[in-house]
Amino acid sequence: MKRYWLWMIAALLPLQAMALSGEEVMKKSQAAFLYPGKDFKARVVMKLINKDGQERLRELAMLRKNTGEPGGEQKYFMVFFQPADVKDMSFMIYKYPARDDDRWMFIPAVSMVKRIAAQDKRSSFVGSDFTYEDVSGRDIEDDNHVLEREEKVGDRDCHVIKSTPKTADADFGYKLTWVDKANYLPLKEEQYDKKGTRAKQFSADEVADIKGIPTAIKRSMKNLQSGHRTEVTYVKTDYDLGLEDSLFSERFLRQPPRKWVD
C-alpha cells in the first residue's frame, strides 16, 4: 500500500511542476498580446461612444518594433488621419522594462513636439477609454499576480489572474484578467477602483490569425461608471515587415513615413 501511494505522488509531481504561477501566465499573456512578431503595423479605427450611443470616430496608423525579448524594450509610432482636430497629430513611445517609458506628441497646429510626462501614463489616450499605459502595456513587475481560478469566456478555457499594484500610487485597486489557455491572449479584463467597485472592462471581441499569430483585431474598453466606451478595430494588420529603427525618431513625428502609414 505504501508503494502505491509513493507511485501516486511521483506520478503527480510532473503535473505540479507544469502548473504556471500567476506571474508566469501574465508574462506569457504580455508576450502574446504586446510582443508578437519582430514588428507590427495596422490601420486602427477607433469609435468613442457615449452612454447615449453618440459616436465620434478616430482613425490612425500604428507601427511597433521590438528591440529586445518579450517584456523588453519596444518602440511605438502613431499618426492620426481623422477627425480634423487631430489630423496629422503623431505619437511616439519608447517602452522600457522596469522604468518609466518615454513619450512624445507632435502637435501640428503649433508645429511643436511635446514630451508627455511619465505620470500621465494613466491619462486618457486622445479622449478614449484607453490610457497611454493600456496602449503600450503595464510592467509585469508593478503588480503582484495570483492565479485565482479557471473559467470560460464563451467557449474558451481561461486562467483568471488577479493583479494588485505593489505601490499605493496606482489609480486602481486591482484587476482580474481572463487569459486564454490556448494562445495566452487576454480575452477580458475587469479593473476595480480602490473601493472594490468595478470601474472599467476590456474585452477582445474578435481574434483572427495573422501570419499564424492570434491577434485581437477587435477590442473594446468600457468605463462602467460613466457608461462611455471605446471600440477599436485593426485593419491592414501585418507582422515582420522589417521596420527600421530610424522610423522612430522626432524627424518622423513631424513628417510621418508615408511608405509605412498610408
Short mmCIF file of C-alpha atoms in Angstrom, two decimals:
data_model
loop_
_atom_site.label_atom_id
_atom_site.label_comp_id
_atom_site.label_asym_id
_atom_site.label_seq_id
_atom_site.Cartn_x
_atom_site.Cartn_y
_atom_site.Cartn_z
CA MET A 1 0.00 0.00 0.00
CA LYS A 2 2.83 2.35 0.88
CA ARG A 3 4.47 1.75 -2.51
CA TYR A 4 1.14 2.56 -4.22
CA TRP A 5 0.93 5.97 -2.55
CA LEU A 6 4.57 6.70 -3.35
CA TRP A 7 3.84 5.87 -7.00
CA MET A 8 0.80 8.14 -7.00
CA ILE A 9 2.80 11.03 -5.56
CA ALA A 10 5.59 10.53 -8.09
CA ALA A 11 3.06 10.46 -10.94
CA LEU A 12 1.59 13.78 -9.82
CA LEU A 13 4.88 15.65 -9.48
CA PRO A 14 5.36 16.37 -13.21
CA LEU A 15 1.82 17.82 -13.40
CA GLN A 16 2.50 20.07 -10.43
CA ALA A 17 5.80 21.16 -11.94
CA MET A 18 3.97 22.19 -15.12
CA ALA A 19 1.47 24.38 -13.26
CA LEU A 20 2.04 28.06 -14.02
CA SER A 21 2.07 30.82 -11.44
CA GLY A 22 0.01 33.97 -11.88
CA GLU A 23 3.11 35.93 -12.84
CA GLU A 24 4.16 33.34 -15.43
CA VAL A 25 0.69 33.43 -17.02
CA MET A 26 0.80 37.23 -17.22
CA LYS A 27 4.28 37.19 -18.77
CA LYS A 28 3.05 34.79 -21.45
CA SER A 29 -0.03 36.96 -21.95
CA GLN A 30 2.07 40.10 -22.36
CA ALA A 31 4.26 38.32 -24.92
CA ALA A 32 1.21 37.14 -26.90
CA PHE A 33 -0.67 40.45 -26.76
CA LEU A 34 2.01 43.13 -26.92
CA TYR A 35 5.12 41.49 -28.41
CA PRO A 36 4.13 39.12 -31.26
CA GLY A 37 6.39 39.32 -34.31
CA LYS A 38 9.57 41.36 -34.60
CA ASP A 39 7.49 44.35 -35.71
CA PHE A 40 3.87 45.21 -36.50
CA LYS A 41 1.67 47.72 -38.31
CA ALA A 42 -2.06 48.31 -38.53
CA ARG A 43 -4.64 50.84 -39.57
CA VAL A 44 -6.74 51.49 -36.49
CA VAL A 45 -10.37 52.65 -36.47
CA MET A 46 -11.46 53.90 -33.05
CA LYS A 47 -15.06 54.67 -32.10
CA LEU A 48 -15.72 56.75 -28.98
CA ILE A 49 -19.31 56.10 -27.88
CA ASN A 50 -21.07 57.93 -25.06
CA LYS A 51 -23.81 56.49 -22.85
CA ASP A 52 -26.49 57.82 -25.24
CA GLY A 53 -24.94 55.97 -28.19
CA GLN A 54 -23.49 59.07 -29.91
CA GLU A 55 -20.27 58.22 -31.75
CA ARG A 56 -17.04 60.03 -32.55
CA LEU A 57 -14.58 58.43 -34.98
CA ARG A 58 -10.79 58.47 -34.89
CA GLU A 59 -8.54 56.82 -37.46
CA LEU A 60 -4.80 56.30 -37.11
CA ALA A 61 -1.88 54.17 -38.22
CA MET A 62 0.22 52.32 -35.66
CA LEU A 63 3.75 50.95 -36.01
CA ARG A 64 5.53 48.89 -33.36
CA LYS A 65 9.04 47.45 -33.25
CA ASN A 66 10.54 45.16 -30.62
CA THR A 67 14.14 45.93 -29.73
CA GLY A 68 14.52 43.05 -27.29
CA GLU A 69 12.89 39.89 -26.00
CA PRO A 70 9.23 39.78 -24.87
CA GLY A 71 8.93 42.02 -21.84
CA GLY A 72 11.88 44.10 -23.08
CA GLU A 73 12.21 47.40 -24.93
CA GLN A 74 9.82 48.46 -27.70
CA LYS A 75 9.18 51.48 -29.87
CA TYR A 76 5.73 52.68 -31.00
CA PHE A 77 4.75 55.27 -33.60
CA MET A 78 1.20 56.50 -34.26
CA VAL A 79 -0.18 59.14 -36.63
CA PHE A 80 -3.82 60.32 -36.86
CA PHE A 81 -5.78 60.86 -40.07
CA GLN A 82 -9.17 61.92 -38.74
CA PRO A 83 -11.09 63.77 -37.38
CA ALA A 84 -9.87 67.22 -38.36
CA ASP A 85 -8.96 68.30 -34.82
CA VAL A 86 -6.32 65.53 -34.52
CA LYS A 87 -5.33 65.14 -38.20
CA ASP A 88 -1.53 64.78 -38.60
CA MET A 89 -1.05 64.57 -34.83
CA SER A 90 1.53 61.89 -34.05
CA PHE A 91 2.80 59.99 -31.00
CA MET A 92 5.96 58.10 -30.23
CA ILE A 93 6.63 55.81 -27.28
CA TYR A 94 9.90 54.24 -26.15
CA LYS A 95 8.93 51.46 -23.78
CA TYR A 96 11.42 50.21 -21.20
CA PRO A 97 11.17 47.35 -18.72
CA ALA A 98 11.13 48.29 -15.01
CA ARG A 99 11.21 52.07 -15.56
CA ASP A 100 9.04 54.86 -16.94
CA ASP A 101 8.54 54.98 -20.70
CA ASP A 102 9.45 57.99 -22.83
CA ARG A 103 6.51 59.52 -24.73
CA TRP A 104 6.33 62.35 -27.24
CA MET A 105 3.47 64.01 -29.12
CA PHE A 106 3.66 66.21 -32.22
CA ILE A 107 1.03 68.97 -32.30
CA PRO A 108 0.69 70.15 -35.93
CA ALA A 109 -1.28 73.33 -35.13
CA VAL A 110 1.78 74.83 -33.44
CA SER A 111 4.39 72.60 -35.14
CA MET A 112 5.73 71.52 -31.75
CA VAL A 113 6.92 68.25 -30.27
CA LYS A 114 5.81 67.92 -26.65
CA ARG A 115 7.19 65.47 -24.11
CA ILE A 116 4.42 63.60 -22.25
CA ALA A 117 5.16 63.42 -18.53
CA ALA A 118 5.72 59.94 -17.06
CA GLN A 119 2.95 60.48 -14.51
CA ASP A 120 0.45 60.91 -17.36
CA LYS A 121 0.69 57.22 -18.33
CA ARG A 122 -2.75 56.57 -16.80
CA SER A 123 -4.28 59.54 -18.62
CA SER A 124 -6.80 59.05 -21.42
CA PHE A 125 -5.30 58.32 -24.83
CA VAL A 126 -6.73 61.02 -27.15
CA GLY A 127 -10.06 61.14 -25.32
CA SER A 128 -10.66 57.38 -25.45
CA ASP A 129 -11.32 54.95 -22.59
CA PHE A 130 -7.84 53.50 -23.14
CA THR A 131 -4.89 55.03 -21.30
CA TYR A 132 -1.35 55.51 -22.61
CA GLU A 133 -0.42 52.56 -20.41
CA ASP A 134 -3.15 50.42 -21.99
CA VAL A 135 -1.63 51.09 -25.42
CA SER A 136 1.94 50.05 -24.63
CA GLY A 137 1.28 47.85 -21.59
CA ARG A 138 1.88 47.96 -17.85
CA ASP A 139 5.09 46.49 -16.43
CA ILE A 140 4.51 42.99 -15.05
CA GLU A 141 6.74 43.84 -12.09
CA ASP A 142 4.47 46.70 -10.99
CA ASP A 143 1.85 44.25 -9.67
CA ASN A 144 1.52 41.05 -7.71
CA HIS A 145 -0.22 38.37 -9.80
CA VAL A 146 -2.20 35.47 -8.31
CA LEU A 147 -3.89 32.64 -10.20
CA GLU A 148 -7.43 32.87 -8.80
CA ARG A 149 -9.31 30.18 -10.73
CA GLU A 150 -10.08 28.74 -14.15
CA GLU A 151 -13.15 29.86 -16.09
CA LYS A 152 -14.56 30.04 -19.60
CA VAL A 153 -15.05 33.14 -21.72
CA GLY A 154 -17.52 31.97 -24.32
CA ASP A 155 -16.14 28.58 -25.38
CA ARG A 156 -12.51 29.43 -24.44
CA ASP A 157 -10.87 27.99 -21.33
CA CYS A 158 -9.11 30.73 -19.39
CA HIS A 159 -6.83 31.34 -16.44
CA VAL A 160 -8.24 34.11 -14.22
CA ILE A 161 -5.44 36.24 -12.74
CA LYS A 162 -5.80 38.83 -10.00
CA SER A 163 -3.22 41.64 -10.31
CA THR A 164 -2.75 44.01 -7.37
CA PRO A 165 -0.44 47.06 -7.53
CA LYS A 166 2.64 46.84 -5.33
CA THR A 167 2.52 50.56 -4.50
CA ALA A 168 -0.28 52.80 -3.27
CA ASP A 169 0.19 55.42 -6.02
CA ALA A 170 -1.65 53.32 -8.64
CA ASP A 171 -5.07 54.69 -9.60
CA PHE A 172 -6.83 51.31 -9.35
CA GLY A 173 -7.28 48.73 -6.62
CA TYR A 174 -6.81 45.52 -8.61
CA LYS A 175 -7.54 43.85 -11.95
CA LEU A 176 -8.92 40.48 -12.96
CA THR A 177 -7.70 39.17 -16.32
CA TRP A 178 -9.14 36.20 -18.21
CA VAL A 179 -6.20 34.74 -20.20
CA ASP A 180 -6.90 32.20 -22.96
CA LYS A 181 -5.17 28.93 -22.04
CA ALA A 182 -4.51 28.08 -25.69
CA ASN A 183 -2.92 31.27 -27.02
CA TYR A 184 -2.48 33.41 -23.84
CA LEU A 185 -4.36 36.40 -25.25
CA PRO A 186 -6.27 38.41 -22.62
CA LEU A 187 -9.90 37.90 -23.59
CA LYS A 188 -11.38 40.01 -20.79
CA GLU A 189 -10.14 42.30 -18.05
CA GLU A 190 -12.07 43.92 -15.22
CA GLN A 191 -10.48 46.83 -13.38
CA TYR A 192 -11.66 47.70 -9.85
CA ASP A 193 -11.21 51.00 -8.07
CA LYS A 194 -9.71 51.30 -4.59
CA LYS A 195 -13.15 50.82 -3.02
CA GLY A 196 -13.53 47.46 -4.77
CA THR A 197 -16.11 48.67 -7.31
CA ARG A 198 -15.82 47.67 -10.97
CA ALA A 199 -14.57 50.68 -12.90
CA LYS A 200 -13.53 49.56 -16.39
CA GLN A 201 -13.87 46.48 -18.56
CA PHE A 202 -11.73 45.42 -21.51
CA SER A 203 -12.72 42.70 -23.98
CA ALA A 204 -11.09 41.10 -27.02
CA ASP A 205 -14.18 40.95 -29.24
CA GLU A 206 -12.69 39.22 -32.29
CA VAL A 207 -9.47 37.22 -32.67
CA ALA A 208 -8.03 36.46 -36.12
CA ASP A 209 -4.99 34.56 -37.35
CA ILE A 210 -2.48 36.94 -38.99
CA LYS A 211 0.59 35.15 -40.39
CA GLY A 212 -0.01 32.38 -37.86
CA ILE A 213 -0.25 34.85 -34.96
CA PRO A 214 -3.53 35.04 -32.99
CA THR A 215 -4.41 38.75 -32.97
CA ALA A 216 -7.23 40.63 -31.24
CA ILE A 217 -8.37 42.64 -34.27
CA LYS A 218 -11.44 43.98 -32.45
CA ARG A 219 -11.22 45.13 -28.85
CA SER A 220 -13.16 47.45 -26.58
CA MET A 221 -12.83 49.30 -23.29
CA LYS A 222 -15.83 50.47 -21.29
CA ASN A 223 -15.97 52.89 -18.38
CA LEU A 224 -18.56 51.14 -16.21
CA GLN A 225 -19.15 54.23 -14.08
CA SER A 226 -19.79 56.76 -16.87
CA GLY A 227 -21.20 54.40 -19.49
CA HIS A 228 -18.71 55.69 -22.10
CA ARG A 229 -16.93 53.08 -24.21
CA THR A 230 -14.30 52.84 -26.95
CA GLU A 231 -14.36 50.24 -29.73
CA VAL A 232 -11.18 49.60 -31.70
CA THR A 233 -10.81 47.69 -34.99
CA TYR A 234 -7.44 46.81 -36.52
CA VAL A 235 -7.41 46.61 -40.33
CA LYS A 236 -4.49 46.09 -42.76
CA THR A 237 -2.74 44.31 -39.90
CA ASP A 238 0.68 42.79 -40.63
CA TYR A 239 3.81 41.49 -38.89
CA ASP A 240 7.54 41.17 -39.58
CA LEU A 241 7.85 43.94 -42.17
CA GLY A 242 11.45 44.94 -41.46
CA LEU A 243 10.70 48.36 -39.91
CA GLU A 244 13.85 50.43 -39.50
CA ASP A 245 14.85 51.92 -36.14
CA SER A 246 15.18 55.32 -37.84
CA LEU A 247 11.39 55.48 -38.29
CA PHE A 248 11.01 56.01 -34.55
CA SER A 249 12.53 59.49 -34.36
CA GLU A 250 11.46 63.11 -33.87
CA ARG A 251 12.03 63.72 -37.58
CA PHE A 252 9.21 61.31 -38.47
CA LEU A 253 6.96 62.68 -35.75
CA ARG A 254 6.95 65.89 -37.79
CA GLN A 255 6.87 64.15 -41.17
CA PRO A 256 5.41 60.61 -40.89
CA PRO A 257 6.89 57.89 -43.15
CA ARG A 258 4.11 57.64 -45.76
CA LYS A 259 5.51 54.38 -47.09
CA TRP A 260 4.51 52.71 -43.84
CA VAL A 261 1.47 54.63 -42.62
CA ASP A 262 -0.62 55.20 -45.76
#
